[in-house]
CSV table of N, CA and C in Angstrom, one decimal:
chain,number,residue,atom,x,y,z
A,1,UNK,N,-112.8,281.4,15.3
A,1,UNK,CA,-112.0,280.3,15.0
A,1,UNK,C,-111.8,280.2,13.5
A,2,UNK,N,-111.2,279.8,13.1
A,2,UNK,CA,-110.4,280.0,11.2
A,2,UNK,C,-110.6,278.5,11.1
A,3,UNK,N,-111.4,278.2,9.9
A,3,UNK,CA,-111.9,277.2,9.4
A,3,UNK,C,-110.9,276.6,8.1
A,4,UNK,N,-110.5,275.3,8.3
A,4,UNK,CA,-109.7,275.0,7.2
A,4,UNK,C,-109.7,273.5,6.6
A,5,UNK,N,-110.0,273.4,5.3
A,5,UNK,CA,-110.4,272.5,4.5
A,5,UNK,C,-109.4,271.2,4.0
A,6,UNK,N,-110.3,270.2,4.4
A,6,UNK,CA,-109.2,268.8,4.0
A,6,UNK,C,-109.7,267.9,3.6
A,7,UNK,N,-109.0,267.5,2.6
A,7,UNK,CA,-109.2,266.4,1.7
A,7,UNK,C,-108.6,264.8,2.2
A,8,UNK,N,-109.9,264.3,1.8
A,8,UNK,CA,-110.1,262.6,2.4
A,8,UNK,C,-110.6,261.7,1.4
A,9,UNK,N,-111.0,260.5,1.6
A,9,UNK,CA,-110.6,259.4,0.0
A,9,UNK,C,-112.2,259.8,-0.1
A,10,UNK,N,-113.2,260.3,1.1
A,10,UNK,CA,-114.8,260.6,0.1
A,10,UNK,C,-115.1,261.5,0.2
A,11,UNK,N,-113.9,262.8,0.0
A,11,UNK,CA,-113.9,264.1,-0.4
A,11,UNK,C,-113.4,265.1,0.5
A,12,UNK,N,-113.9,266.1,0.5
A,12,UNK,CA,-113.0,267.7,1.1
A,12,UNK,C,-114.5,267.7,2.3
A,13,UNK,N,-113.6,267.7,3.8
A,13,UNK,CA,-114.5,268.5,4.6
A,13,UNK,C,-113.9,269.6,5.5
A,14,UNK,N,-114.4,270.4,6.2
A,14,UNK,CA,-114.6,271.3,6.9
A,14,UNK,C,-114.1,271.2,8.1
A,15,UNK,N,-113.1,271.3,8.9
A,15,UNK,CA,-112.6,271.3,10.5
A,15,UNK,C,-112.4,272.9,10.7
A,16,UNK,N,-112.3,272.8,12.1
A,16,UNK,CA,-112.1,274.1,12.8
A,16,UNK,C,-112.5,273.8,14.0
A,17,UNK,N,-114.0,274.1,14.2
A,17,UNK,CA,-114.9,274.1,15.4
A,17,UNK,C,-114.5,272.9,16.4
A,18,UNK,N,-114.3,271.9,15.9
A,18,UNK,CA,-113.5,271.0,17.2
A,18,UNK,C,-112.9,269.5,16.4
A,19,UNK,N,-111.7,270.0,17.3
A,19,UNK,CA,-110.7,268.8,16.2
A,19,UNK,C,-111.1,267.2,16.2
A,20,UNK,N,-112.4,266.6,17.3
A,20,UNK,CA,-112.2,265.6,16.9
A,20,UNK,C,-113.1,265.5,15.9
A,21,UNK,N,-113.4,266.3,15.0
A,21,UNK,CA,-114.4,266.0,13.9
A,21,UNK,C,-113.2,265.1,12.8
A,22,UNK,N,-111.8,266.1,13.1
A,22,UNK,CA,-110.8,265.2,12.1
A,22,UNK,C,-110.6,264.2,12.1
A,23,UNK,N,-110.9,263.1,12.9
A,23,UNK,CA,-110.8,261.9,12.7
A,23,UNK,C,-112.3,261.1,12.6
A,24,UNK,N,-113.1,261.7,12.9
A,24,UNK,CA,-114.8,261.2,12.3
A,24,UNK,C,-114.6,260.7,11.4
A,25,UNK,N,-115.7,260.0,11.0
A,25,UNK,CA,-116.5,259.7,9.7
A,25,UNK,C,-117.4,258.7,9.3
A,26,UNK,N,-117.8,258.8,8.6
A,26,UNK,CA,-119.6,258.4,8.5
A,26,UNK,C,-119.1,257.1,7.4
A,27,UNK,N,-119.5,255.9,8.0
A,27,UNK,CA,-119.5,254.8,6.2
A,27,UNK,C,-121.1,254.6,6.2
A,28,UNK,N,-121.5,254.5,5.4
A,28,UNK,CA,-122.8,254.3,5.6
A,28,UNK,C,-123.3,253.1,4.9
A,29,UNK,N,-124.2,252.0,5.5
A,29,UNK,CA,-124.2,250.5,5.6
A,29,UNK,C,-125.8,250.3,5.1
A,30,UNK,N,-126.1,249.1,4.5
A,30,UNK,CA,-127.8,249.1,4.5
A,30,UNK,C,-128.3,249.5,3.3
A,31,UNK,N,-129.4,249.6,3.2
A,31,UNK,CA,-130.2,250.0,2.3
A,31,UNK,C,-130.1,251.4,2.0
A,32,UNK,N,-130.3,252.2,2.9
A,32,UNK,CA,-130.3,253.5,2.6
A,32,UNK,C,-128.9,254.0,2.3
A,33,UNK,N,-128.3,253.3,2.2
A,33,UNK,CA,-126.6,254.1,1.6
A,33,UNK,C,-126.6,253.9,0.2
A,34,UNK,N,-127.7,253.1,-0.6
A,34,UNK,CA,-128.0,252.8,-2.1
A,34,UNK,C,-128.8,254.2,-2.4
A,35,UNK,N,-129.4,254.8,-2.2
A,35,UNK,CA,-130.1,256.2,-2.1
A,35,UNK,C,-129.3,256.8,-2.7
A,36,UNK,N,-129.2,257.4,-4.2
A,36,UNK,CA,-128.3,258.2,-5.0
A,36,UNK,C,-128.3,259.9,-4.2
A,37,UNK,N,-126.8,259.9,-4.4
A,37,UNK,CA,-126.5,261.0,-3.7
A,37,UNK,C,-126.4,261.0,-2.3
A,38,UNK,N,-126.7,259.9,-1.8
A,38,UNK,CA,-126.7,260.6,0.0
A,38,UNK,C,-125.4,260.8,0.6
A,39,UNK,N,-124.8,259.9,0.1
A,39,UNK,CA,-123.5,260.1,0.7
A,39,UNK,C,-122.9,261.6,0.7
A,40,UNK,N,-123.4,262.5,-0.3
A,40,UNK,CA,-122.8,263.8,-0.7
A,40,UNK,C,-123.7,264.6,0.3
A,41,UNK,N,-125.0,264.1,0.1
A,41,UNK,CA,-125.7,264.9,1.0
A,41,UNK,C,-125.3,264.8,2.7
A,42,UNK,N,-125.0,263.9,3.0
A,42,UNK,CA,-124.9,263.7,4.3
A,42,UNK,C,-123.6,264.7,4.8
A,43,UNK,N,-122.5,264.7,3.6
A,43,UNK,CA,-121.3,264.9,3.6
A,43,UNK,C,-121.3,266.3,3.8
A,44,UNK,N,-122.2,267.0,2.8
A,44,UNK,CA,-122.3,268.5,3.0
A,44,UNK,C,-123.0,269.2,4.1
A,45,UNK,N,-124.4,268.1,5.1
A,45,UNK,CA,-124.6,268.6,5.8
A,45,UNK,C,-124.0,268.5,7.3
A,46,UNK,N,-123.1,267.5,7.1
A,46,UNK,CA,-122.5,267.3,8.6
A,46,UNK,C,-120.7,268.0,8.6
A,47,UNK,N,-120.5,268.0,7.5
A,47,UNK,CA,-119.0,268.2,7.4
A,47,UNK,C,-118.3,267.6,7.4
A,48,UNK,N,-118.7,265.9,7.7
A,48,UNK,CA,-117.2,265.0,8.1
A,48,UNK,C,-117.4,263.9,6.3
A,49,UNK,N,-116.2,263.3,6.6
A,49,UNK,CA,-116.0,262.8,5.5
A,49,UNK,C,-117.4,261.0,5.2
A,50,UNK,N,-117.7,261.0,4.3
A,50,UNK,CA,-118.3,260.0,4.1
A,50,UNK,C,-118.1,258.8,3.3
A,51,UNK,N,-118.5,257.4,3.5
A,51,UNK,CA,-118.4,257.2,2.6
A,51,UNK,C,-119.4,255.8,3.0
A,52,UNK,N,-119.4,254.8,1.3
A,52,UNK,CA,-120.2,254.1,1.6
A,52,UNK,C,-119.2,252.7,1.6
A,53,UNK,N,-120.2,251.8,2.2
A,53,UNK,CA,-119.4,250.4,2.5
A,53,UNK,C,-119.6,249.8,0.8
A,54,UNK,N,-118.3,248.7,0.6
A,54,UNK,CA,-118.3,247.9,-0.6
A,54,UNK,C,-119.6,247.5,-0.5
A,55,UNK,N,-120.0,246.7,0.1
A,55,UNK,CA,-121.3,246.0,-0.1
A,55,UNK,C,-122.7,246.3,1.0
A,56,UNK,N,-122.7,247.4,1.1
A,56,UNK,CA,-123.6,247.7,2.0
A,56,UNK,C,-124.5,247.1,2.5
A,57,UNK,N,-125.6,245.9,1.9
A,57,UNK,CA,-126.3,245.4,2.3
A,57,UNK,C,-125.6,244.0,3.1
A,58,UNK,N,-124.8,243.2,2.5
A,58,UNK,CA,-123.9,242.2,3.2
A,58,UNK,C,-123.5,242.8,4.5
A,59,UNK,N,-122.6,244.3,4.6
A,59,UNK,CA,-122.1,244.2,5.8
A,59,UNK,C,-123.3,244.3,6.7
A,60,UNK,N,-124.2,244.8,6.6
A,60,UNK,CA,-125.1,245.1,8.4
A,60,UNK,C,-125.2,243.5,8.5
A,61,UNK,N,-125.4,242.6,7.4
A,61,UNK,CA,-125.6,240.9,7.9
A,61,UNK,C,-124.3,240.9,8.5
A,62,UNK,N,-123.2,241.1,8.3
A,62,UNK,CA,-121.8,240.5,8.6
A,62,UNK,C,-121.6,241.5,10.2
A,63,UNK,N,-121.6,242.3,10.3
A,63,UNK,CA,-121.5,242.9,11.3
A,63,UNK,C,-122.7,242.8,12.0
A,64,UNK,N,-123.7,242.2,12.0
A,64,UNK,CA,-124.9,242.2,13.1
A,64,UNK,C,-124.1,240.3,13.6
A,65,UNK,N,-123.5,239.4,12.7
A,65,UNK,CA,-123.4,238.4,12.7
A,65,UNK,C,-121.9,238.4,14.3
A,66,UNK,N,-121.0,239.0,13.8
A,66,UNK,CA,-120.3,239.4,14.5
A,66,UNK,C,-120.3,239.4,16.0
A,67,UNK,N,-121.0,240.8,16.2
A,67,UNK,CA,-121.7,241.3,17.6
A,67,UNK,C,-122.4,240.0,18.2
A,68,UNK,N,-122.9,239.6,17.7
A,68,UNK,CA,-123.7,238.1,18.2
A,68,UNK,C,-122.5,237.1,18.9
A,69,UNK,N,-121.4,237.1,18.3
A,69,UNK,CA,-120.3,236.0,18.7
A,69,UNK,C,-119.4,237.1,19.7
A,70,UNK,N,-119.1,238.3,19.3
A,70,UNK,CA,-118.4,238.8,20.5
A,70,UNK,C,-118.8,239.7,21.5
A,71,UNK,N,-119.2,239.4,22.3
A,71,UNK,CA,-119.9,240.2,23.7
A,71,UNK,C,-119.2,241.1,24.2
A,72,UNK,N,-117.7,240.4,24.0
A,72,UNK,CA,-116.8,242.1,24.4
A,72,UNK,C,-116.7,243.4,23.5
A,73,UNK,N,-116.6,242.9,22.2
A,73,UNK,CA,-116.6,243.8,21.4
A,73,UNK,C,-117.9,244.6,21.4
A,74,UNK,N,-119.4,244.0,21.8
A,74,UNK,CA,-121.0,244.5,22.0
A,74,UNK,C,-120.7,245.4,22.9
A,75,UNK,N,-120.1,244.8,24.1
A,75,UNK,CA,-120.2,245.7,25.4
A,75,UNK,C,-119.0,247.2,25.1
A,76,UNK,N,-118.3,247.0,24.2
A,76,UNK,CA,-117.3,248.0,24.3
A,76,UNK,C,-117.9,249.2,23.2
A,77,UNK,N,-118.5,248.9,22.7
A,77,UNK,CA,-119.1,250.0,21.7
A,77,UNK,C,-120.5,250.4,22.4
A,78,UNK,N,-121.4,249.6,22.9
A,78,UNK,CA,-122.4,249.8,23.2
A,78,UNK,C,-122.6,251.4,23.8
A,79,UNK,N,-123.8,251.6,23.6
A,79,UNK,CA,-124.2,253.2,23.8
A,79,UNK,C,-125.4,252.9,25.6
A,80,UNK,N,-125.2,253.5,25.9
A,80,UNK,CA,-125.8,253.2,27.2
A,80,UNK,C,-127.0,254.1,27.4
């Protein structure tokens, strides 16, 4: 399969192996998205594009706050 490289707002990743990686992507939320470099690391080990949230620590409050008020929105993401 012929691998070919594309640029995204948190850098250049890697498609080929299966197209829905082209629309993936990783934001990463919390504490551990303050960890210098991870974003790059993550980026390079997985191939898809990364990036970190404006306020990392506020959103997992705001989005844990969220899920609490909408149950459809819980039940439609939820992982079984």
């Amino acid at each position: 399969m012929k691998t070919r490289r594309h640029s995204c707002r948190a850098g250049t990743y890697t498609a080929g192996v299966e197209r829905r990686y082209q629309r993936s992507r990783i934001v990463l939320t919390g504490g551990g998205a303050l960890i210098k470099n991870i974003d790059r690391r993550i980026r390079e080990e997985t191939g898809l594009p990364v990036s970190i949230a404006e306020d990392p620590l506020a959103s997992v409050v705001l989005g844990t706050g969220k899920m609490l008020t909408d149950f459809k929105l819980l039940r439609r993401i939820a992982i079984e």
